[in-house]
Amino acid sequence: MQVRRAAERYPGGDPAAGIESRHAFSFGPHYDPGNLRFGALIACNEERLAPGAGFDEHPHSHTEIVTWVVEGELTHRDSTGRETVVRPGDVQHLSAAAGVRHVERNDGPAPLTFVQMWLTPRDPAGDPSYDIVRGIADSTPYAVPEATAMLHVRRLAPGERTALPDGAHVYVHVVRGEIRLADEHLTPGDAARVTDAEDLEAVGVTSAEVLVWEMAGS
């Protein structure tokens, strides 16, 4: 198990335009050949957008893009004709396939914080697609079959324990609160990368929300 702390994330975005980003993996000008991916996961970005700020239309291809809103509301528009407002508790999945363009904005009156995760598909061809699950429950994992991956949402009360999935690659990202994972104390923005995970258990130190990726081997 390798732990990466929130303070180790690469800073990005455009603060003058109301965009602040923190990247867990090599991204843009922050090239780190030793931190390109973990399993299928190639990005886990924490994004903060001020009211009125956003990312203008830009392209993606060969990427599965999964978004989790922490607070505020995210307006999404893409070249497939979709326009959606994503709120806390929703899972949004945009499959870029051979190519798609999209816009992400904070059109609301309050600050927006979201976590966006990119995974590499096994087959990058095909047409783009879009899916959203409103208010996903803890007991309902979200499958991304294109990347042979599964997202689990865990919301823990103080002292509550939860078993994490076994898997070739398991990625644990703390959204809010604090947890204990094995001998590690994890706080918001911290992440653990576990290879050949087996019999792992997370414990809520405080009330906590955690995103867990279960990924197959290569």
XYZ file of C-alpha atoms in Angstrom:
218
model
C 0.000 0.000 0.000
C 1.309 3.398 -1.010
C -0.193 6.536 0.544
C -0.148 9.864 -1.286
C -1.037 12.894 0.819
C -3.191 15.820 -0.267
C -0.193 18.149 0.053
C 1.699 16.065 -2.540
C -0.843 16.774 -5.291
C 0.338 18.863 -8.228
C -1.292 22.327 -8.302
C -2.997 23.457 -11.478
C -5.905 25.362 -12.929
C -6.145 29.130 -13.314
C -6.731 30.798 -9.911
C -7.190 34.208 -11.556
C -10.131 32.742 -13.491
C -11.606 31.076 -10.396
C -10.252 27.594 -11.154
C -8.096 25.695 -8.666
C -6.984 22.137 -9.416
C -5.029 19.512 -7.515
C -3.785 16.512 -9.500
C -2.943 13.129 -7.987
C -1.160 11.885 -11.115
C 1.248 13.300 -13.682
C -0.796 15.965 -15.461
C -0.148 18.775 -17.942
C 3.093 20.613 -17.110
C 3.629 18.411 -14.038
C 5.205 15.446 -15.815
C 6.286 12.646 -13.511
C 7.228 9.418 -15.321
C 6.948 7.522 -12.036
C 3.366 8.630 -11.439
C 1.519 8.144 -14.717
C -1.216 5.735 -13.640
C -2.422 3.146 -11.147
C -4.302 0.283 -12.716
C -6.709 1.851 -15.219
C -6.739 5.166 -13.330
C -4.737 7.964 -14.970
C -6.215 11.030 -13.236
C -7.896 11.913 -9.955
C -8.322 15.673 -9.983
C -9.803 17.805 -7.235
C -11.405 20.814 -8.910
C -12.702 23.995 -7.285
C -14.666 26.471 -9.395
C -15.835 29.877 -8.217
C -19.355 30.958 -9.252
C -19.314 31.723 -12.970
C -16.017 29.911 -13.579
C -15.537 26.821 -15.679
C -13.777 24.891 -18.402
C -14.751 26.006 -21.905
C -15.463 23.430 -24.586
C -12.536 21.038 -24.965
C -11.990 17.577 -26.472
C -11.420 14.154 -24.953
C -10.843 10.761 -26.529
C -9.989 7.253 -25.367
C -10.956 8.101 -21.774
C -13.667 7.105 -19.298
C -14.445 10.250 -17.251
C -16.226 9.789 -13.910
C -17.211 12.842 -11.850
C -18.262 13.141 -8.198
C -19.542 16.489 -6.895
C -18.538 17.301 -3.315
C -20.426 20.589 -2.940
C -22.239 22.966 -5.255
C -23.641 22.145 -8.698
C -21.764 21.249 -11.882
C -23.276 22.127 -15.257
C -22.208 19.659 -17.956
C -22.760 20.047 -21.707
C -21.267 17.849 -24.423
C -21.259 17.271 -28.162
C -23.704 14.357 -27.860
C -26.355 16.952 -26.992
C -26.471 16.281 -23.261
C -26.884 19.090 -20.755
C -27.047 18.083 -17.104
C -26.675 19.585 -13.646
C -24.682 17.216 -11.405
C -25.174 17.488 -7.647
C -23.602 15.893 -4.555
C -24.348 12.173 -4.438
C -24.619 11.814 -8.229
C -22.189 9.749 -10.285
C -21.604 11.105 -13.798
C -19.849 9.009 -16.451
C -18.813 10.326 -19.856
C -17.279 7.736 -22.159
C -15.201 9.727 -24.642
C -14.587 6.727 -26.933
C -13.209 7.910 -30.300
C -13.890 11.554 -29.450
C -16.217 13.959 -27.638
C -16.213 17.617 -26.642
C -17.655 19.004 -23.420
C -18.070 22.060 -21.209
C -17.979 22.071 -17.406
C -19.107 25.143 -15.497
C -20.253 26.463 -12.157
C -23.415 28.298 -13.137
C -24.664 28.358 -9.549
C -24.307 31.044 -6.856
C -22.077 28.978 -4.528
C -18.534 27.586 -4.869
C -18.281 24.212 -6.598
C -15.952 21.363 -5.615
C -15.788 18.098 -7.520
C -13.510 15.110 -7.988
C -12.938 13.947 -11.542
C -11.360 10.611 -12.314
C -10.111 9.396 -15.705
C -9.663 5.742 -16.629
C -8.240 4.140 -19.762
C -10.613 1.872 -21.688
C -9.544 -1.509 -22.962
C -11.021 -0.679 -26.368
C -10.823 3.042 -27.232
C -13.045 2.793 -30.322
C -16.785 3.307 -30.620
C -19.202 6.160 -30.063
C -19.226 8.424 -26.988
C -21.889 7.784 -24.362
C -23.192 9.428 -21.212
C -24.699 8.151 -17.973
C -25.702 9.661 -14.648
C -26.924 7.963 -11.471
C -28.748 10.273 -9.094
C -28.071 9.837 -5.392
C -26.161 6.577 -5.565
C -26.417 4.419 -2.456
C -23.474 2.998 -0.533
C -24.521 -0.561 -1.371
C -24.713 0.080 -5.119
C -21.318 -0.061 -6.855
C -21.037 1.725 -10.189
C -19.488 -0.348 -12.966
C -17.261 1.062 -15.706
C -16.944 -2.087 -17.830
C -14.993 -0.259 -20.535
C -12.091 -0.040 -18.054
C -12.889 -3.250 -16.132
C -13.405 -1.127 -13.033
C -15.980 -0.596 -10.303
C -16.541 2.528 -8.175
C -17.707 2.060 -4.574
C -18.951 4.953 -2.439
C -18.518 4.562 1.306
C -20.032 6.939 3.860
C -18.870 6.144 7.378
C -19.950 7.255 10.833
C -17.288 7.665 13.540
C -16.098 4.201 14.549
C -17.939 2.479 11.710
C -16.063 -0.215 9.796
C -16.438 -1.249 6.177
C -14.771 -3.973 4.166
C -13.080 -2.770 0.999
C -13.121 -4.868 -2.168
C -10.344 -7.294 -2.963
C -8.645 -6.600 -6.262
C -5.486 -6.384 -8.308
C -5.623 -2.592 -7.919
C -7.673 -0.736 -5.301
C -7.556 3.055 -5.100
C -8.993 4.795 -2.025
C -9.639 8.562 -2.121
C -10.886 10.427 0.954
C -13.443 13.043 -0.070
C -14.271 14.335 3.404
C -13.610 13.364 7.009
C -10.914 11.030 8.298
C -10.447 7.272 8.133
C -7.992 4.642 9.265
C -6.800 2.145 6.658
C -4.470 -0.527 8.003
C -1.921 1.513 9.985
C -2.496 4.724 8.016
C -4.559 7.741 9.064
C -6.057 9.388 5.965
C -7.579 12.862 5.797
C -9.366 14.800 2.985
C -7.483 14.638 -0.318
C -5.296 11.735 0.811
C -5.303 8.552 -1.252
C -4.058 4.994 -0.881
C -2.970 2.795 -3.780
C -3.176 -0.887 -2.919
C -1.855 -3.672 -5.128
C -3.297 -7.182 -4.705
C -5.716 -5.934 -2.049
C -7.131 -8.581 0.268
C -9.147 -8.338 3.485
C -8.803 -4.553 3.721
C -11.007 -2.640 6.142
C -11.573 1.091 6.532
C -12.660 2.638 9.827
C -14.255 6.047 10.210
C -12.232 8.220 12.583
C -14.816 10.948 12.006
C -17.838 10.997 9.730
C -16.288 10.359 6.321
C -16.988 9.942 2.625
C -14.649 7.778 0.573
C -14.420 6.835 -3.106
C -12.952 3.383 -3.778
C -11.945 2.067 -7.194
C -11.769 -1.674 -7.668
C -9.768 -2.452 -10.814
C -8.695 -5.625 -12.568
C -5.107 -6.452 -13.400
C -3.619 -5.605 -16.784
